[in-house]
Amino acid sequence: MHSPMETQQPERFRPMTSTVSEIEEVIPEESDRTTLLNGSNGLSSPEPVRRRVSGKLPVDGGPRRICRQQSFGQEIGHAAAETYLITGLSFKLLRYLGVGYRWMTKLLALTCYAVLLMPGFLQVAYIYFFSSQVRRSVVYGDQPRNRLDLYLPSNNDGLKPVVVFVTGGAWIIGYKAWGSLLGMQLAERDIIVACLDYRNFPQGTISDMVTDASQGISFVCNNISAFGGDPNRIYLMGQSAGAHIAACALLEQATKESKGESISWRVSQIKAYFGLSGGYNLYNLVDHFHNRGLYRSIFLSIMEGEESFEKFSPEVRLKDPVVGKAASLLPPIMLFHGSSDYSIPSDASKTFTDALQAVGAKAELILYSGKTHTDLFLQDPLRGGKDELFDDIVSVIHAGDNDALNKDTLAPPRKRLVPELLLKLAREVSPF
């Protein structure tokens, strides 16, 4: 018999006790391993997955759900280890950056920007750390940053659509928690969000980032049903540098699949790709970034030299006949960009859309007039109320689901998290 609090919580949100007799960490039996790694798609996965399970079977005799939420003590230990790692990497990065004028002004602007938006960030952080609907640091691989955060809807009535989100951060300061605001707001619309972390520079270079992203996508495709997600309704999304990384992973996977190589997830498992404020042609970006403070020497180090530009420029790779043929496997692609984005100009999405359409891929570009690089992802969501980008994404995910669409029309306006004056000031000082 459950306590009142246990009765009120859905199965996948119920906290796990730390009693040894009730919880064990196991490597699944061979039959479980096949189901867990291969899912319903029969695909192979190279890495074993360690899971944390309840020793008690569900009352209905159904399969046990995977629970990867760590204890508070474990999370403190993990946070300390990550802090130590990031501190060391920061000093290493400083040696790359030097103390140039552009870098110092950008750092000052970033500090002012964060302070102005702090009222919203604190509210989001509280939910991130204390909500039972957020599963933090689910392990998806064997690298230090191979973790993801899951944002789960409050109800448990059936399998939910899923968004795999790859965060931005100029390939240097990306972190899974940057997607927390998006994750929380989509979860309110009955959509599960998996925010991937990945190795940033200088811990890794672009090939490591793409590998991590692909491995995270594979984990979600093969295991999300254990968290209440629908493996047949998975959407891939990336923002800024994350949009570039996700696009590279998606195109690379399509190429491997077209060649008949061994894969652990299929491009057909992705219902659509959403690219927000991304850049997809490195040749066109290197000088632009240099002028904005991401110096050429650092950018070349991140991208493994100019000789790798073609390999990691999805727009350019499409000109290769082999890759162009693989483009027929790609899901529908929707690119979103603000017309006043100076960090990555909107032409980056326009030319990528043209390149995709030229090889027969289904691609669409949506431009938002007057929106900057951070308006779409931060200021607008923090403002609350109606949000064009959010509505566009939700309408695609819920297309064909009349019940969900009806709920969307009845959903209350989203809460304002930051006063308008602070939002306007933040827009003025934003370094992005």
XYZ file of C-alpha atoms in Angstrom:
432
model
C 0.000 0.000 0.000
C 1.449 3.342 -1.088
C 1.649 6.468 0.970
C -0.523 9.407 -0.155
C 2.424 11.124 -1.815
C 3.327 7.978 -3.738
C -0.259 7.583 -4.870
C -0.324 11.063 -6.336
C 2.828 10.602 -8.441
C 2.859 8.782 -11.793
C 4.975 5.640 -11.926
C 7.915 7.183 -13.749
C 8.118 10.167 -11.383
C 8.028 8.147 -8.147
C 11.263 8.638 -6.201
C 13.405 5.552 -5.723
C 14.494 4.596 -2.216
C 18.157 3.965 -1.475
C 17.616 0.650 0.355
C 19.975 -1.993 -1.014
C 17.261 -4.652 -0.898
C 14.964 -2.567 -3.047
C 17.455 -1.135 -5.565
C 20.169 -2.852 -7.490
C 22.427 -1.771 -10.307
C 22.606 -4.529 -12.876
C 23.791 -5.395 -16.323
C 20.656 -6.720 -18.043
C 20.272 -10.364 -18.881
C 20.936 -11.128 -22.539
C 17.245 -10.945 -23.453
C 16.855 -7.624 -21.624
C 20.060 -6.291 -23.167
C 18.770 -7.027 -26.667
C 15.459 -5.321 -25.974
C 17.071 -2.329 -24.284
C 19.735 -1.683 -26.916
C 17.884 -2.748 -30.033
C 14.477 -1.488 -29.010
C 11.700 -2.241 -31.466
C 13.912 -1.478 -34.476
C 16.302 -4.408 -34.350
C 19.394 -2.222 -34.594
C 22.720 -3.025 -33.028
C 24.400 -0.794 -30.487
C 28.108 -1.142 -29.729
C 28.067 -0.115 -26.088
C 26.569 -1.941 -23.084
C 24.137 0.067 -21.031
C 24.147 -0.042 -17.236
C 20.750 0.615 -15.714
C 19.324 1.255 -12.278
C 16.105 -0.634 -11.609
C 13.601 -1.133 -8.864
C 13.737 -4.551 -7.275
C 9.942 -4.635 -7.179
C 7.984 -5.516 -10.320
C 4.997 -3.353 -11.282
C 1.663 -4.549 -9.951
C 0.407 -5.243 -13.481
C 3.402 -7.449 -14.239
C 4.578 -5.153 -17.027
C 8.181 -4.319 -17.820
C 10.200 -2.386 -15.276
C 11.010 1.184 -16.151
C 14.594 2.320 -16.236
C 15.404 4.871 -13.549
C 18.662 6.757 -13.939
C 17.983 9.542 -11.445
C 20.931 9.672 -9.075
C 20.798 10.210 -5.339
C 21.465 13.728 -4.078
C 24.890 12.673 -2.793
C 25.819 11.184 -6.161
C 24.701 14.341 -7.934
C 26.813 16.500 -5.617
C 29.799 14.284 -6.350
C 29.133 14.447 -10.070
C 28.721 18.235 -9.929
C 32.035 18.567 -8.090
C 33.809 16.390 -10.641
C 32.287 18.357 -13.517
C 33.256 21.658 -11.869
C 36.836 20.486 -11.496
C 36.905 19.323 -15.101
C 35.366 22.505 -16.484
C 37.689 24.693 -14.393
C 40.710 22.918 -15.818
C 39.356 23.180 -19.341
C 38.609 26.874 -18.818
C 42.240 27.601 -17.965
C 43.318 25.611 -20.998
C 40.894 27.592 -23.132
C 42.243 30.867 -21.752
C 45.663 29.905 -23.077
C 44.094 29.623 -26.536
C 42.191 32.883 -26.256
C 44.845 35.102 -24.728
C 43.581 38.398 -23.354
C 42.464 40.125 -26.529
C 40.294 43.222 -26.546
C 37.435 41.527 -28.412
C 37.376 38.566 -26.056
C 37.373 40.758 -22.943
C 34.514 42.943 -24.225
C 32.499 39.847 -25.131
C 33.037 38.421 -21.659
C 31.916 41.666 -20.035
C 28.827 41.828 -22.265
C 27.990 38.202 -21.469
C 28.232 38.908 -17.735
C 25.890 41.915 -17.990
C 23.501 39.918 -20.163
C 23.315 37.077 -17.638
C 22.784 39.461 -14.695
C 19.870 41.183 -16.443
C 18.145 37.868 -17.158
C 18.951 36.415 -13.725
C 15.343 36.674 -12.392
C 14.255 34.213 -15.076
C 17.327 32.018 -14.806
C 16.803 31.556 -11.058
C 13.209 30.421 -11.551
C 14.247 27.957 -14.237
C 17.146 26.699 -12.100
C 14.817 26.026 -9.163
C 12.602 23.823 -11.340
C 15.636 22.178 -12.935
C 17.077 21.074 -9.586
C 13.919 20.315 -7.606
C 11.176 19.198 -10.032
C 10.352 15.490 -10.113
C 9.643 15.899 -13.823
C 13.317 16.561 -14.604
C 15.673 13.582 -14.772
C 19.187 15.007 -14.733
C 22.400 13.439 -16.016
C 21.121 10.238 -17.570
C 24.238 8.469 -18.859
C 24.197 7.650 -22.580
C 27.884 6.867 -23.249
C 31.299 6.366 -21.695
C 32.760 9.864 -22.114
C 32.696 12.430 -19.236
C 30.086 14.614 -20.945
C 27.943 11.777 -22.281
C 24.878 12.660 -20.245
C 21.442 14.001 -20.983
C 18.587 15.627 -19.098
C 15.014 14.437 -19.553
C 11.999 16.719 -19.161
C 8.874 14.638 -18.636
C 5.205 15.677 -18.872
C 3.200 15.635 -15.664
C 0.655 13.106 -16.928
C 1.282 9.474 -17.751
C -1.509 8.715 -20.242
C 0.200 6.983 -23.138
C 3.469 7.378 -24.997
C 4.595 10.945 -25.696
C 6.352 12.526 -28.663
C 10.034 13.238 -28.040
C 12.410 16.057 -28.946
C 16.158 15.354 -28.837
C 17.764 18.757 -28.327
C 21.429 19.582 -28.974
C 22.325 22.837 -27.228
C 24.455 25.651 -28.644
C 27.418 27.454 -27.113
C 29.898 28.267 -29.909
C 31.291 24.695 -29.646
C 32.982 25.901 -26.414
C 30.424 26.638 -23.691
C 27.583 24.283 -24.637
C 25.861 22.517 -21.743
C 22.728 20.389 -21.455
C 21.117 22.718 -18.902
C 20.978 25.488 -21.536
C 17.946 23.670 -22.935
C 16.069 23.648 -19.622
C 13.648 26.470 -20.493
C 12.699 24.832 -23.790
C 12.432 21.440 -22.114
C 10.131 22.663 -19.356
C 7.847 24.528 -21.738
C 7.540 21.659 -24.211
C 6.883 19.231 -21.342
C 3.887 21.401 -20.433
C 2.497 20.449 -23.866
C 2.949 16.702 -23.253
C 6.253 16.471 -25.149
C 9.309 14.736 -23.681
C 12.584 16.578 -24.233
C 16.041 15.008 -24.038
C 18.770 17.677 -23.815
C 22.131 16.226 -24.802
C 25.453 17.209 -23.331
C 28.596 16.615 -25.384
C 32.319 17.265 -25.240
C 33.123 20.933 -25.920
C 36.416 22.411 -27.058
C 39.124 22.020 -25.796
C 37.965 18.745 -24.231
C 37.035 17.586 -27.718
C 36.936 18.780 -31.313
C 34.113 18.735 -33.836
C 34.385 15.012 -34.658
C 34.017 14.211 -30.935
C 30.976 16.482 -30.705
C 29.278 14.836 -33.684
C 30.091 11.372 -32.330
C 28.641 12.263 -28.919
C 25.486 13.723 -30.469
C 24.945 10.640 -32.614
C 25.443 8.371 -29.612
C 22.950 10.415 -27.599
C 20.405 10.221 -30.416
C 20.963 6.465 -30.571
C 20.316 6.130 -26.838
C 17.051 8.048 -27.103
C 15.868 6.104 -30.169
C 16.515 2.769 -28.491
C 15.542 3.512 -24.887
C 13.042 6.365 -24.698
C 10.045 4.039 -24.396
C 11.341 3.134 -20.903
C 10.718 6.767 -19.935
C 7.253 7.008 -21.520
C 8.385 8.270 -24.938
C 7.095 7.115 -28.304
C 10.016 5.692 -30.344
C 7.998 6.328 -33.501
C 7.638 10.069 -32.810
C 11.155 11.387 -32.260
C 12.191 14.844 -33.463
C 15.755 16.149 -33.615
C 16.474 19.797 -32.822
C 19.612 21.889 -32.483
C 20.284 25.544 -31.716
C 23.234 27.604 -33.021
C 26.361 25.414 -32.787
C 24.053 22.587 -31.700
C 22.110 22.942 -34.959
C 25.372 22.506 -36.881
C 26.414 19.469 -34.808
C 22.974 17.834 -35.097
C 22.870 18.425 -38.868
C 26.332 16.856 -39.236
C 25.222 13.817 -37.200
C 22.006 13.435 -39.189
C 23.709 13.683 -42.593
C 26.518 11.352 -41.526
C 23.974 8.798 -40.348
C 22.077 9.007 -43.644
C 25.329 8.478 -45.551
C 26.253 5.425 -43.459
C 22.776 4.010 -43.878
C 22.839 4.464 -47.666
C 26.174 2.599 -47.811
C 24.817 -0.288 -45.748
C 27.199 0.264 -42.842
C 26.442 -0.974 -39.331
C 24.296 1.554 -37.463
C 22.628 1.819 -34.056
C 19.769 4.123 -35.126
C 18.011 4.890 -38.387
C 17.363 8.282 -39.941
C 13.790 7.097 -40.561
C 13.295 7.095 -36.781
C 13.526 10.898 -36.859
C 10.182 12.430 -37.824
C 11.655 15.893 -38.553
C 14.725 18.013 -37.935
C 14.424 21.524 -36.480
C 17.481 23.730 -36.989
C 17.387 26.978 -35.004
C 19.822 29.786 -35.876
C 22.414 27.368 -37.197
C 25.372 27.622 -39.561
C 25.971 24.823 -42.048
C 28.871 26.022 -44.226
C 32.136 26.554 -42.342
C 33.813 28.238 -45.297
C 31.280 31.071 -45.056
C 31.566 31.410 -41.273
C 35.268 31.415 -40.405
C 35.903 35.082 -41.245
C 32.563 36.182 -39.816
C 33.315 34.506 -36.475
C 36.847 35.918 -36.418
C 35.441 39.446 -36.702
C 33.045 38.739 -33.847
C 35.677 37.417 -31.436
C 35.851 33.682 -32.163
C 39.348 33.926 -33.586
C 40.371 32.014 -36.696
C 43.075 30.048 -34.857
C 40.564 28.787 -32.274
C 37.912 28.043 -34.890
C 40.403 26.029 -36.944
C 41.396 24.084 -33.826
C 37.745 23.316 -33.045
C 37.044 22.205 -36.626
C 40.279 20.166 -36.943
C 41.819 22.461 -39.528
C 40.570 23.929 -42.776
C 41.066 20.559 -44.470
C 38.064 19.293 -42.447
C 35.729 22.136 -43.421
C 34.087 20.144 -46.194
C 33.515 17.106 -43.989
C 31.785 19.201 -41.331
C 29.853 21.536 -43.643
C 26.524 19.805 -44.366
C 25.694 22.338 -47.057
C 28.940 21.587 -48.917
C 28.753 17.818 -48.401
C 25.467 17.693 -50.272
C 27.390 18.416 -53.483
C 29.091 15.022 -53.172
C 27.034 12.602 -55.333
C 27.196 9.880 -52.663
C 25.973 12.223 -49.922
C 23.434 13.840 -52.249
C 21.933 10.413 -52.899
C 21.772 9.737 -49.151
C 19.811 12.965 -48.732
C 16.715 11.115 -49.944
C 16.721 9.340 -46.574
C 16.582 12.586 -44.598
C 13.410 13.486 -42.690
C 11.575 16.766 -43.350
C 13.881 19.613 -42.361
C 12.648 22.909 -40.950
C 15.134 25.729 -40.420
C 14.255 28.690 -38.185
C 16.203 31.935 -38.149
C 15.836 35.545 -37.063
C 16.357 38.123 -39.787
C 18.381 40.322 -37.392
C 20.713 37.552 -36.251
C 24.283 38.898 -36.381
C 25.949 35.947 -34.655
C 25.050 33.613 -37.527
C 23.388 35.525 -40.391
C 20.077 34.147 -41.641
C 21.662 33.564 -45.066
C 23.299 30.498 -43.480
C 19.890 28.819 -43.185
C 18.732 30.107 -46.566
C 21.653 28.648 -48.520
C 21.384 25.331 -46.645
C 17.678 25.160 -47.483
C 18.486 25.776 -51.147
C 21.166 23.065 -51.110
C 18.784 20.553 -49.524
C 16.023 21.288 -51.992
C 18.493 20.981 -54.878
C 19.119 17.302 -54.010
C 15.434 16.548 -53.495
C 15.250 16.760 -49.709
C 12.144 18.224 -48.116
C 13.290 21.481 -46.540
C 11.576 24.658 -45.387
C 12.920 27.957 -44.039
C 10.957 30.123 -41.612
C 12.345 33.619 -40.995
C 11.266 35.740 -38.036
C 11.408 39.415 -38.845
C 13.596 41.518 -36.559
C 14.579 38.617 -34.283
C 18.175 38.264 -33.065
C 20.224 35.178 -32.208
C 18.953 35.124 -28.619
C 15.440 36.552 -29.100
C 14.036 33.260 -30.359
C 15.705 31.016 -27.806
C 15.853 33.142 -24.651
C 14.184 36.553 -24.568
C 10.899 35.495 -26.182
C 10.406 32.399 -23.953
C 11.320 34.435 -20.853
C 8.803 37.109 -21.894
C 5.933 34.629 -21.694
C 2.670 34.892 -23.593
C 2.574 34.028 -27.299
C 5.770 32.779 -28.907
C 5.825 32.239 -32.676
C 8.737 29.782 -32.738
C 7.329 27.693 -29.895
C 3.903 27.549 -31.552
C 5.450 26.569 -34.894
C 7.401 23.695 -33.353
C 4.466 22.389 -31.298
C 2.115 22.540 -34.295
C 4.470 20.293 -36.293
C 4.900 17.796 -33.456
C 1.159 17.626 -32.750
C 0.067 17.596 -36.400
C -2.509 14.851 -36.908
C -3.218 14.547 -33.177
C -6.539 16.346 -32.774
C -6.687 15.861 -29.011
C -3.256 17.423 -28.561
C -4.093 20.279 -30.916
C -7.281 20.986 -28.977
C -5.320 21.045 -25.715
C -2.861 23.479 -27.314
C -5.644 25.906 -28.167
C -6.875 25.796 -24.558
C -3.420 26.059 -22.969
C -3.050 29.140 -20.735
C -0.559 31.865 -21.737
C 2.930 31.125 -20.559
C 4.109 32.957 -17.469
C 6.403 35.969 -17.791
C 9.720 35.262 -16.060
C 11.599 38.543 -16.614
C 10.286 42.157 -16.605
C 10.143 43.797 -20.038
C 12.648 46.502 -19.145
C 15.302 43.929 -18.253
C 14.601 41.996 -21.452
C 15.095 45.114 -23.562
C 18.324 45.981 -21.783
C 19.584 42.412 -22.170
C 18.881 42.576 -25.900
C 20.973 45.719 -26.175
C 24.029 44.297 -24.362
C 23.817 40.736 -25.718
C 27.198 39.596 -27.098
C 25.479 37.139 -29.425
